[in-house]
Coordinates of C-alpha atoms in Angstrom, one line a residue:
Chain C
M262 CA 81.8 109.2 127.7
N263 CA 82.2 106.5 130.5
Q264 CA 84.6 103.5 128.3
P265 CA 85.1 100.9 130.4
L266 CA 80.9 100.7 131.4
V267 CA 80.2 101.1 127.2
A268 CA 83.2 98.3 127.5
V269 CA 80.9 95.8 130.1
L270 CA 77.5 96.2 128.6
A271 CA 79.0 95.1 124.4
V272 CA 80.7 92.5 126.5
L273 CA 77.5 91.4 128.5
A274 CA 74.9 92.1 125.4
A275 CA 77.1 90.6 122.5
W276 CA 77.2 87.7 124.4
N277 CA 73.1 88.4 124.2
P278 CA 72.6 84.7 126.7
P279 CA 69.1 84.2 125.8
A280 CA 70.1 83.6 122.6
A281 CA 72.1 81.7 123.4
A282 CA 70.3 79.5 125.3
G283 CA 68.0 79.5 122.1
I284 CA 71.0 78.0 119.8
M285 CA 72.6 75.6 123.5
G286 CA 68.9 74.3 124.0
M287 CA 68.3 72.4 127.4
P288 CA 71.4 72.5 129.4
S289 CA 72.7 68.5 129.3
R290 CA 76.0 68.2 129.5
P291 CA 78.4 68.0 126.5
R292 CA 76.4 71.3 126.5
L293 CA 77.3 72.7 129.3
V294 CA 81.2 71.3 129.0
G295 CA 80.6 73.8 125.3
L296 CA 79.8 76.8 127.5
G297 CA 82.4 76.4 129.4
I298 CA 85.2 76.3 127.4
A299 CA 83.7 78.7 125.4
A300 CA 83.2 80.9 129.1
G301 CA 86.9 79.4 129.7
V302 CA 87.9 80.9 126.3
G303 CA 86.6 84.7 127.2
I304 CA 88.5 85.2 130.2
L305 CA 91.2 83.6 129.3
L306 CA 90.5 87.0 126.0
A307 CA 89.4 89.3 128.4
V308 CA 92.2 88.7 131.4
L309 CA 95.0 88.4 127.8
G310 CA 93.3 91.4 126.3
E311 CA 96.4 94.3 126.3
W312 CA 98.3 91.8 125.6
V313 CA 96.0 90.4 122.1
I314 CA 95.6 93.4 121.3
D315 CA 100.0 94.1 121.2
L316 CA 99.6 90.8 119.3
L317 CA 98.4 92.2 116.9
G318 CA 100.4 95.7 116.5
V319 CA 98.0 97.1 117.0
S320 CA 97.1 100.1 119.5
A321 CA 94.3 99.7 122.0
P322 CA 92.4 102.8 120.2
T323 CA 92.3 100.6 117.0
F324 CA 91.1 97.9 118.0
R325 CA 88.2 99.0 120.2
T326 CA 87.0 100.3 116.7
A327 CA 86.9 97.4 115.2
S328 CA 85.3 95.2 118.1
G329 CA 82.6 98.1 118.0
V330 CA 82.1 97.5 114.7
V331 CA 82.4 93.6 115.4
V332 CA 80.1 93.8 118.1
A333 CA 77.6 95.4 116.3
A334 CA 76.8 93.7 113.3
T335 CA 76.3 91.1 116.5
G336 CA 73.7 93.3 117.3
S337 CA 72.0 93.8 114.1
A338 CA 72.3 90.6 113.9
H339 CA 70.0 89.7 117.2
L340 CA 67.8 92.3 115.8
V341 CA 66.3 91.0 112.7
R342 CA 66.2 87.7 112.2
R343 CA 63.8 84.5 114.0
P344 CA 65.2 83.5 117.5
P345 CA 67.6 81.3 117.0
R346 CA 67.1 77.9 117.1
P347 CA 68.7 74.7 118.5
V348 CA 71.9 73.6 117.1
E349 CA 71.1 69.7 115.8
G350 CA 72.4 66.8 118.3
D351 CA 74.1 66.8 121.6
G352 CA 77.7 67.0 121.3
I353 CA 80.2 70.5 123.3
T354 CA 79.6 71.9 120.0
G355 CA 76.0 73.5 120.5
G356 CA 77.2 74.4 123.5
V357 CA 80.7 76.0 122.3
I358 CA 79.4 77.6 119.8
A359 CA 77.4 80.9 120.7
G360 CA 79.8 82.1 123.5
L361 CA 82.8 82.1 119.7
G362 CA 81.7 84.1 117.9
P363 CA 83.1 87.0 116.7
G364 CA 80.8 89.3 118.5
P365 CA 81.6 87.1 122.4
V366 CA 85.3 86.6 121.4
F367 CA 86.0 90.8 120.6
A368 CA 83.8 92.1 122.8
A369 CA 85.5 90.5 125.6
T370 CA 89.5 91.1 124.5
A371 CA 88.3 94.7 124.4
A372 CA 86.9 95.3 126.8
G373 CA 89.6 93.3 129.2
A374 CA 92.1 96.7 127.5
D375 CA 89.4 99.5 128.5
A376 CA 87.9 98.0 131.7
G377 CA 90.7 96.6 133.4
W378 CA 90.9 92.2 132.8
W379 CA 89.2 90.9 135.6
I380 CA 86.0 93.1 135.7
A381 CA 86.0 92.3 131.9
A382 CA 86.3 88.4 133.5
L383 CA 83.1 88.5 136.3
C384 CA 81.0 90.7 132.8
V385 CA 82.9 87.3 130.8
G386 CA 81.8 85.0 133.9
A387 CA 78.1 86.6 134.1
A388 CA 77.1 86.7 131.1
A389 CA 78.2 82.5 130.5
A390 CA 75.7 81.8 134.0
T391 CA 72.7 84.4 132.9
W392 CA 73.1 81.5 129.6
W393 CA 73.1 79.1 131.7
W394 CA 69.9 79.8 133.7
A395 CA 68.4 81.0 130.5
A396 CA 68.8 78.0 129.4
R397 CA 67.4 75.9 132.5
I398 CA 64.5 77.9 132.5
G399 CA 63.9 76.8 128.7
R400 CA 61.7 79.1 126.0
S401 CA 59.3 81.5 126.0
N402 CA 59.2 82.5 122.7
A403 CA 57.6 85.8 122.3
V404 CA 58.9 87.2 125.6
T405 CA 62.9 85.0 124.5
A406 CA 62.7 87.0 121.0
W407 CA 61.8 90.4 122.1
L408 CA 64.3 90.4 124.6
I409 CA 67.4 89.0 122.2
R410 CA 65.9 91.7 120.4
S411 CA 66.3 93.8 122.9
I412 CA 69.8 93.0 123.7
G413 CA 71.3 93.3 120.2
A414 CA 69.7 97.3 119.5
V415 CA 71.6 97.1 123.1
A416 CA 75.2 95.6 121.5
V417 CA 74.6 97.5 118.3
L418 CA 73.8 100.9 120.2
A419 CA 76.9 99.8 122.5
G420 CA 79.6 99.0 119.9
V421 CA 78.2 102.3 118.0
V422 CA 79.8 104.4 120.7
M423 CA 83.3 101.7 120.4
T424 CA 82.6 102.5 117.1
I425 CA 83.3 106.2 117.9
D426 CA 85.7 106.1 120.9
G427 CA 87.8 104.5 119.1
A428 CA 88.0 106.2 115.7
S429 CA 87.7 109.8 118.5
T430 CA 90.9 108.2 120.2
V431 CA 94.6 109.9 120.4
Chain J
M913 CA 70.6 72.1 111.9
N914 CA 73.4 69.5 113.1
E915 CA 76.4 70.9 115.1
R916 CA 79.3 69.4 111.9
R917 CA 77.4 72.3 109.3
T918 CA 77.0 74.5 112.8
A919 CA 80.6 74.5 113.3
I920 CA 81.8 74.3 109.2
N921 CA 79.3 78.4 109.3
L922 CA 81.4 80.1 112.2
G923 CA 84.6 78.8 111.2
L924 CA 83.7 80.3 107.5
T925 CA 82.6 83.3 110.3
W926 CA 85.5 83.7 111.2
L927 CA 87.5 83.4 108.5
L928 CA 85.0 86.4 106.7
V929 CA 85.8 88.5 110.2
A930 CA 89.9 88.6 110.6
T931 CA 90.8 88.5 106.7
G932 CA 88.4 91.4 106.8
L933 CA 89.5 93.6 109.2
R934 CA 93.4 92.3 109.4
V935 CA 93.1 94.0 105.9
T936 CA 91.0 97.0 107.1
L937 CA 90.1 98.7 110.2
L938 CA 92.2 96.1 112.2
A939 CA 95.7 95.7 110.6
P940 CA 99.0 96.5 111.4
E941 CA 100.1 100.1 112.8
V942 CA 103.9 99.5 111.5
C943 CA 106.0 102.2 113.2
P944 CA 110.4 102.2 112.1
P945 CA 112.5 103.4 114.5
L946 CA 114.2 107.1 115.3
S947 CA 116.1 108.4 117.7
A948 CA 116.6 112.5 118.1
D949 CA 120.0 112.1 115.8
G950 CA 117.6 110.8 113.0
A951 CA 114.7 113.4 113.2
L952 CA 117.6 116.5 113.3
A953 CA 118.9 115.2 110.4
A954 CA 114.7 115.0 108.7
A955 CA 115.1 118.4 109.8
G956 CA 118.1 119.3 109.1
A957 CA 117.5 117.9 105.3
A958 CA 114.2 119.7 104.9
A959 CA 116.1 123.0 105.7
E960 CA 119.4 122.6 103.6
W961 CA 116.5 121.3 100.5
I962 CA 114.8 124.9 100.6
A963 CA 118.1 126.9 101.1
V964 CA 119.8 125.6 98.4
N965 CA 116.8 126.0 96.5
Q966 CA 116.8 130.1 96.9
S967 CA 117.3 132.7 94.9
P968 CA 118.8 135.7 95.4
D969 CA 116.0 137.4 95.9
G970 CA 115.4 136.2 98.7
T971 CA 111.9 133.8 97.4
F972 CA 112.0 129.7 97.9
L973 CA 111.7 127.2 94.9
Y974 CA 107.8 127.0 95.7
E975 CA 107.3 122.9 93.6
I976 CA 108.9 121.0 91.5
D977 CA 107.8 117.4 89.6
R978 CA 110.1 115.3 90.2
V979 CA 109.5 113.7 87.1
T980 CA 109.7 116.4 84.3
G981 CA 112.2 118.4 86.6
A982 CA 110.2 121.4 85.9
P983 CA 109.4 123.9 88.8
S984 CA 106.0 124.8 89.0
G985 CA 104.6 128.8 88.9
G986 CA 103.0 130.0 91.9
Y987 CA 103.7 131.9 94.2
N988 CA 102.3 131.2 98.0
L989 CA 103.2 134.6 100.1
V990 CA 102.0 132.7 103.6
R991 CA 103.8 130.1 103.3
H992 CA 107.5 132.0 102.3
A993 CA 106.5 133.2 105.3
G994 CA 105.7 129.8 106.6
T995 CA 109.1 128.3 105.4
T996 CA 111.7 130.9 106.5
M997 CA 110.8 131.2 110.0
S998 CA 111.0 127.1 109.6
L999 CA 114.7 128.0 109.0
Y1000 CA 114.6 130.4 111.6
Q1001 CA 113.2 127.0 113.3
V1002 CA 115.9 124.6 112.5
V1003 CA 118.6 126.8 113.6
R1004 CA 117.3 127.8 116.7
H1005 CA 116.4 124.5 117.7
G1006 CA 118.4 121.5 115.6
D1007 CA 121.1 122.3 116.2
P1008 CA 122.3 122.0 112.9
A1009 CA 126.3 122.3 111.7
D1010 CA 125.4 125.5 108.6
A1011 CA 123.7 126.9 111.3
D1012 CA 125.0 130.2 109.3
R1013 CA 124.4 129.7 105.8
L1014 CA 120.7 128.7 107.1
L1015 CA 120.7 131.6 108.6
A1016 CA 121.7 133.7 106.0
A1017 CA 119.0 131.9 103.6
A1018 CA 116.1 133.1 106.4
D1019 CA 118.0 136.8 106.5
L1020 CA 117.2 136.3 102.0
A1021 CA 113.8 135.6 102.5
L1022 CA 113.1 137.3 105.7
G1023 CA 114.4 140.9 104.0
S1024 CA 111.9 140.2 100.6
M1025 CA 109.3 140.4 103.4
L1026 CA 110.7 143.2 105.2
D1027 CA 110.6 145.3 101.9
R1028 CA 106.8 144.7 101.8
V1029 CA 105.6 145.9 104.7
V1030 CA 103.5 148.5 104.7
P1031 CA 101.3 150.6 107.7
T1032 CA 98.1 149.3 107.0
A1033 CA 96.3 152.1 110.6
D1034 CA 97.5 153.7 113.3
G1035 CA 100.2 151.7 114.3
A1036 CA 99.2 149.2 113.0
S1037 CA 101.5 146.7 109.7
A1038 CA 101.2 144.1 107.4
W1039 CA 103.4 142.9 104.5
G1040 CA 101.8 141.4 100.8
D1041 CA 102.5 142.4 96.9
D1042 CA 101.7 145.5 95.9
G1043 CA 98.6 146.4 95.1
A1044 CA 97.4 143.3 96.1
D1045 CA 95.5 142.9 99.6
L1046 CA 97.1 141.8 103.3
K1047 CA 97.0 138.6 103.9
L1048 CA 96.8 137.8 107.9
G1049 CA 99.0 134.6 107.9
A1050 CA 101.7 136.4 106.6
A1051 CA 102.4 139.0 108.7
A1052 CA 101.8 136.1 112.0
L1053 CA 104.3 134.1 109.8
L1054 CA 106.5 136.6 109.4
A1055 CA 105.8 138.2 113.5
V1056 CA 107.3 133.9 114.4
S1057 CA 110.3 134.3 112.2
L1058 CA 111.4 137.6 113.9
L1059 CA 110.9 136.1 117.0
D1060 CA 112.7 133.1 115.9
R1061 CA 115.3 135.5 114.7
R1062 CA 115.2 137.5 117.7
A1063 CA 116.8 134.7 120.2
I1064 CA 119.3 132.8 118.0
T1065 CA 120.5 136.0 117.9
A1066 CA 119.0 139.0 120.3
D1067 CA 119.1 141.3 118.4
I1068 CA 115.9 143.5 118.6
T1069 CA 116.1 146.0 116.5
H1070 CA 112.1 144.4 114.6
D1071 CA 110.4 145.2 118.4
G1072 CA 108.6 148.1 116.9
L1073 CA 107.9 145.6 113.5
L1074 CA 106.5 143.2 116.4
V1075 CA 104.8 145.9 117.8
K1076 CA 102.9 147.2 114.6
L1077 CA 102.1 142.8 113.1
G1078 CA 100.6 142.2 116.6
R1079 CA 98.3 145.6 116.5
F1080 CA 96.9 144.7 112.8
M1081 CA 96.5 141.1 114.0
A1082 CA 94.5 142.6 116.6
G1083 CA 92.5 144.8 113.9
Q1084 CA 91.4 142.2 111.8
Q1085 CA 89.7 140.3 114.9
L1086 CA 85.8 140.5 115.6
A1087 CA 83.5 141.4 119.1
D1088 CA 83.7 137.2 118.3
G1089 CA 87.6 136.6 119.1
S1090 CA 87.2 135.4 114.3
M1091 CA 89.5 136.7 112.6
L1092 CA 89.1 138.1 109.2
D1093 CA 92.0 136.6 106.9
A1094 CA 92.4 140.4 104.9
W1095 CA 92.8 143.7 104.5
D1096 CA 91.6 145.4 101.5
R1097 CA 93.6 147.9 100.7
A1098 CA 91.1 149.9 98.5
T1099 CA 89.1 151.0 101.4
A1100 CA 91.8 150.8 104.3
A1101 CA 89.7 148.0 105.9
P1102 CA 89.8 144.7 106.9
D1103 CA 88.1 143.4 104.0
P1104 CA 83.9 141.3 106.0
A1105 CA 83.6 139.0 103.3
V1106 CA 87.8 136.7 103.3
R1107 CA 88.4 134.6 106.1
S1108 CA 90.9 131.4 106.6
R1109 CA 90.7 128.1 108.5
Y1110 CA 94.7 128.8 108.5
A1111 CA 95.2 132.7 109.2
T1112 CA 93.4 132.6 111.9
G1113 CA 95.2 130.1 114.4
E1114 CA 97.8 131.4 112.7
A1115 CA 97.6 134.5 113.9
L1116 CA 96.0 133.4 117.3
W1117 CA 99.7 131.3 118.5
A1118 CA 101.7 134.1 116.5
L1119 CA 100.1 136.6 119.0
A1120 CA 100.2 134.4 122.0
L1121 CA 103.8 134.6 121.6
L1122 CA 104.3 138.5 121.1
H1123 CA 102.5 138.9 124.7
E1124 CA 104.7 136.2 125.9
T1125 CA 107.8 138.6 125.0
L1126 CA 106.2 141.5 124.7
P1127 CA 104.4 141.5 127.5
G1128 CA 101.7 145.3 128.3
E1129 CA 101.0 145.6 124.4
G1130 CA 98.0 143.4 125.6
F1131 CA 97.7 141.0 122.9
D1132 CA 97.2 138.4 125.5
R1133 CA 93.6 139.9 125.4
V1134 CA 93.1 139.8 122.0
A1135 CA 94.5 136.3 122.4
W1136 CA 92.1 135.2 125.0
R1137 CA 88.9 135.8 122.4
T1138 CA 91.1 134.1 119.7
L1139 CA 91.0 131.0 121.8
D1140 CA 88.0 130.7 123.4
Y1141 CA 86.2 131.3 119.8
L1142 CA 88.4 129.1 117.9
S1143 CA 87.7 126.3 121.6
T1144 CA 84.1 126.7 121.3
R1145 CA 81.9 128.3 117.6
R1146 CA 84.3 128.8 114.7
D1147 CA 84.0 125.4 113.5
E1148 CA 79.6 126.3 112.9
V1149 CA 80.2 129.1 112.4
E1150 CA 83.0 129.1 109.0
G1151 CA 81.4 125.2 108.8
L1152 CA 84.5 123.2 109.2
S1153 CA 84.3 119.4 108.9
P1154 CA 86.1 117.3 110.2
R1155 CA 85.3 118.7 113.8
P1156 CA 87.2 120.0 115.3
W1157 CA 89.2 121.0 112.8
P1158 CA 92.5 119.9 112.8
D1159 CA 93.6 122.8 113.2
Q1160 CA 97.6 122.4 114.2
W1161 CA 97.4 126.6 115.1
A1162 CA 95.5 126.1 117.2
A1163 CA 98.0 124.2 119.2
Y1164 CA 100.5 125.7 118.6
S1165 CA 98.9 127.9 120.7
L1166 CA 97.4 126.1 123.4
E1167 CA 100.4 125.3 124.3
A1168 CA 102.0 128.2 124.6
M1169 CA 99.2 129.8 126.6
G1170 CA 99.5 126.3 128.1
D1171 CA 100.7 127.7 131.6
W1172 CA 98.3 131.7 130.9
G1173 CA 95.8 129.7 133.6
L1174 CA 93.2 127.3 130.2
E1175 CA 89.8 126.3 131.1
D1176 CA 88.5 123.7 131.1
H1177 CA 86.8 124.1 128.1
H1178 CA 90.4 125.0 126.3
I1179 CA 91.5 121.9 127.5
A1180 CA 87.9 120.0 125.7
Y1181 CA 88.7 121.4 122.6
A1182 CA 93.3 120.3 124.0
R1183 CA 91.7 116.7 123.9
A1184 CA 89.7 116.7 121.1
L1185 CA 92.4 117.5 118.4
S1186 CA 94.5 115.7 119.8
G1187 CA 92.1 112.3 119.0
Q1188 CA 92.2 114.5 115.3
F1189 CA 96.1 113.8 115.2
G1190 CA 96.2 110.8 116.9
V1191 CA 93.6 109.1 114.7
G1192 CA 95.4 110.3 111.3
I1193 CA 98.6 109.4 112.8
R1194 CA 97.7 105.4 113.3
W1195 CA 94.9 105.6 110.2
D1196 CA 98.8 106.5 108.6
S1197 CA 100.9 103.9 110.8
Q1198 CA 98.0 101.3 108.5
R1199 CA 99.6 101.5 105.2
S1200 CA 101.7 99.1 105.1
G1201 CA 101.2 95.6 102.9
I1202 CA 98.1 96.4 101.9
G1203 CA 97.6 98.7 104.3
T1204 CA 98.2 100.6 100.9
V1205 CA 95.6 99.9 99.7
T1206 CA 93.0 100.6 102.2
H1207 CA 94.4 103.3 103.9
P1208 CA 94.3 105.8 101.1
P1209 CA 95.6 108.3 100.6
E1210 CA 99.4 109.1 101.1
P1211 CA 100.7 111.3 102.6
R1212 CA 102.7 114.4 101.9
G1213 CA 104.8 115.9 103.7
A1214 CA 102.8 119.3 104.6
G1215 CA 100.0 117.6 105.7
F1216 CA 101.3 115.4 107.8
G1217 CA 104.1 117.6 109.1
T1218 CA 100.9 119.8 110.1
V1219 CA 99.5 116.4 112.2
L1220 CA 102.6 115.9 113.8
E1221 CA 103.0 119.5 115.0
G1222 CA 100.2 120.1 116.4
S1223 CA 100.9 116.4 118.3
S1224 CA 103.5 117.3 119.8
M1225 CA 102.0 120.7 120.8
L1226 CA 99.3 118.8 122.5
Q1227 CA 102.1 116.2 124.4
R1228 CA 103.6 119.0 125.7
L1229 CA 101.2 120.2 127.2
A1230 CA 99.4 117.3 127.8
T1231 CA 102.5 116.8 130.2
D1232 CA 101.9 120.0 131.3
D1233 CA 98.9 119.9 132.2
L1234 CA 97.5 117.3 134.8
R1235 CA 94.1 117.3 132.9
L1236 CA 95.3 116.0 130.1
A1237 CA 98.2 113.7 131.9
D1238 CA 95.9 110.8 130.9
L1239 CA 97.1 112.2 127.1
A1240 CA 101.1 112.3 127.3
D1241 CA 101.8 109.1 126.7
P1242 CA 99.3 108.2 124.0
L1243 CA 100.6 110.9 122.4
A1244 CA 103.8 111.0 122.8
D1245 CA 104.1 106.8 121.7
R1246 CA 101.8 108.3 118.3
V1247 CA 104.1 111.8 117.7
V1248 CA 107.1 108.8 117.4
C1249 CA 105.4 106.8 115.5
G1250 CA 104.4 109.1 112.8
A1251 CA 107.9 111.2 112.0
A1252 CA 109.6 108.0 112.0
R1253 CA 107.0 107.1 109.1
L1254 CA 108.0 110.8 107.4
A1255 CA 111.4 110.2 107.6
A1256 CA 111.4 106.9 106.3
A1257 CA 109.6 108.4 103.5
Q1258 CA 112.3 111.4 102.8
T1259 CA 114.8 111.3 99.8
T1260 CA 117.6 110.9 100.7
G1261 CA 121.1 109.8 99.2
D1262 CA 123.9 110.7 96.9
G1263 CA 122.2 109.8 93.8
A1264 CA 119.2 112.5 94.4
G1265 CA 119.5 116.4 93.1
P1266 CA 119.7 119.3 95.1
T1267 CA 115.8 119.7 94.3
E1268 CA 115.4 116.2 95.1
A1269 CA 117.4 116.1 98.0
G1270 CA 116.1 116.1 101.3
A1271 CA 112.7 116.1 100.2
W1272 CA 108.9 114.7 100.4
F1273 CA 107.9 114.0 97.3
R1274 CA 103.6 113.0 96.1
D1275 CA 103.2 111.7 93.1
G1276 CA 106.3 112.7 91.4
I1277 CA 105.5 116.2 93.1
T1278 CA 106.5 118.2 95.8
R1279 CA 106.4 122.0 97.5
M1280 CA 107.8 124.1 100.1
D1281 CA 105.8 124.1 102.6
D1282 CA 105.9 120.1 102.7
Q1283 CA 109.3 120.9 104.0
Q1284 CA 108.3 122.9 106.1
H1285 CA 105.9 121.7 108.6
A1286 CA 108.4 117.9 107.8
A1287 CA 111.2 120.0 109.1
S1288 CA 109.0 121.8 112.0
A1289 CA 107.6 117.9 113.3
M1290 CA 111.0 116.9 112.9
L1291 CA 112.6 119.3 115.2
W1292 CA 109.5 118.9 117.9
T1293 CA 109.6 115.3 117.5
A1294 CA 113.3 115.1 118.6
A1295 CA 113.1 117.5 121.3
L1296 CA 110.7 115.2 122.9
I1297 CA 112.2 112.5 122.2
A1298 CA 115.9 113.5 123.8
R1299 CA 112.9 114.1 126.7
S1300 CA 111.4 110.8 127.1
G1301 CA 115.7 109.0 127.2
P1302 CA 116.7 106.5 125.3

């Protein structure tokens, strides 16, 4: 089981760029600012992953177990729910919201500890860039729904693997 | 949905997730401080409980309810051998102030075993009660007790018996490396129907230590077969779970055979065992505050002691074998944390009577192997802390 690879997959899948793009809608300037804030927080958590885990007073495997549960739950939601609709309005909240859910936050923090801070930060940046790109090209309902569910399935898988790994590591 | 409502939903989701995780999977891991001296003192106090509550015939107080003060009626010969072994371990590794008294107690308990040694086959011996089947685990832990005593006293008068015990254990082995637990006096042969999840590892460890002390008897070949069996097939054949079954005797054996040239499947087994023990210690360390409710059950000295014994042995193996080097520090952290928690749960203080002081109680009851396993674990933890430095 390649722990860093699973951690990286979990970040990308928990962010689920097409779902995030669906929540954000067309990328106005405030929404892009919101996206930037979400990405910044994600990168910060990736960089400070080990510190955050220490602050919580738990070991890395314990945090990995919990993160796996959260990532799998996030993926399950994407798998079974209808594709998200854009948040009404034009404020930054619509940009922030998709990147600051428990799934992306836990995945970024766990990846920071398991895959190394710069790899995790790079992944968060890549997920945010893909999110922005997906928002720019707009939506095609059938394809988007398929993509969101597929990425959700990857998140479920990555979350389960993380949980098992965390629960069988010293 | 508008932005405000979306933000409120996100906030509520976070509140639920964060609170839910903090009291369950992400409950803080609490590790009190523990020094090498503190661990040795805990081991010494446990040995004291064993010795103080020994009867003149060499048997120990088996089990007692602290509320009623009533001892239970049963006794277990394998646990008698294991408890005797732990007394020798404390004398050998614990540097107790009253070493002579503890050694005398151990020798008295040893005598009660030696009185019941019987020949089983050509050149082999075991021990047990008259009329009862002879147990593999009892023979194994008698052998380990004798080896510890030999190391303490340099007395080699029991070397002949050690070889006979080794032959008995070898005679219980099947071709696939598995071990039969009982020797049937009626048929004068191993009972093919009885196996034990404990005795196989106990015998393996004893055989490995026997080979280290008395090479040339071929006990290493017997040990390799059983180690292969434990590493690859035992859990499936014997239907044990969780897998790998957290067998501290196997961990002792892996450590004892660490410089024999372990193969990759043995190392994989050691790694998997480390995970089982590590998770057990992490789980227990989350038992504080509301974690006592969400992280049951309260461990007993025997059960948690075995987890620490196994972890300690695997930590030593990880220190010496590069293939497990990544586990050395995490295992050390878990062992010290778990031992500190166990030490904190020991009954101490002036108000504690002789059947309480030095013991670990759960639900008001302690059994002699609570002290046996906890004492051993404390010894290995003290050595680990001492090796690691302040």
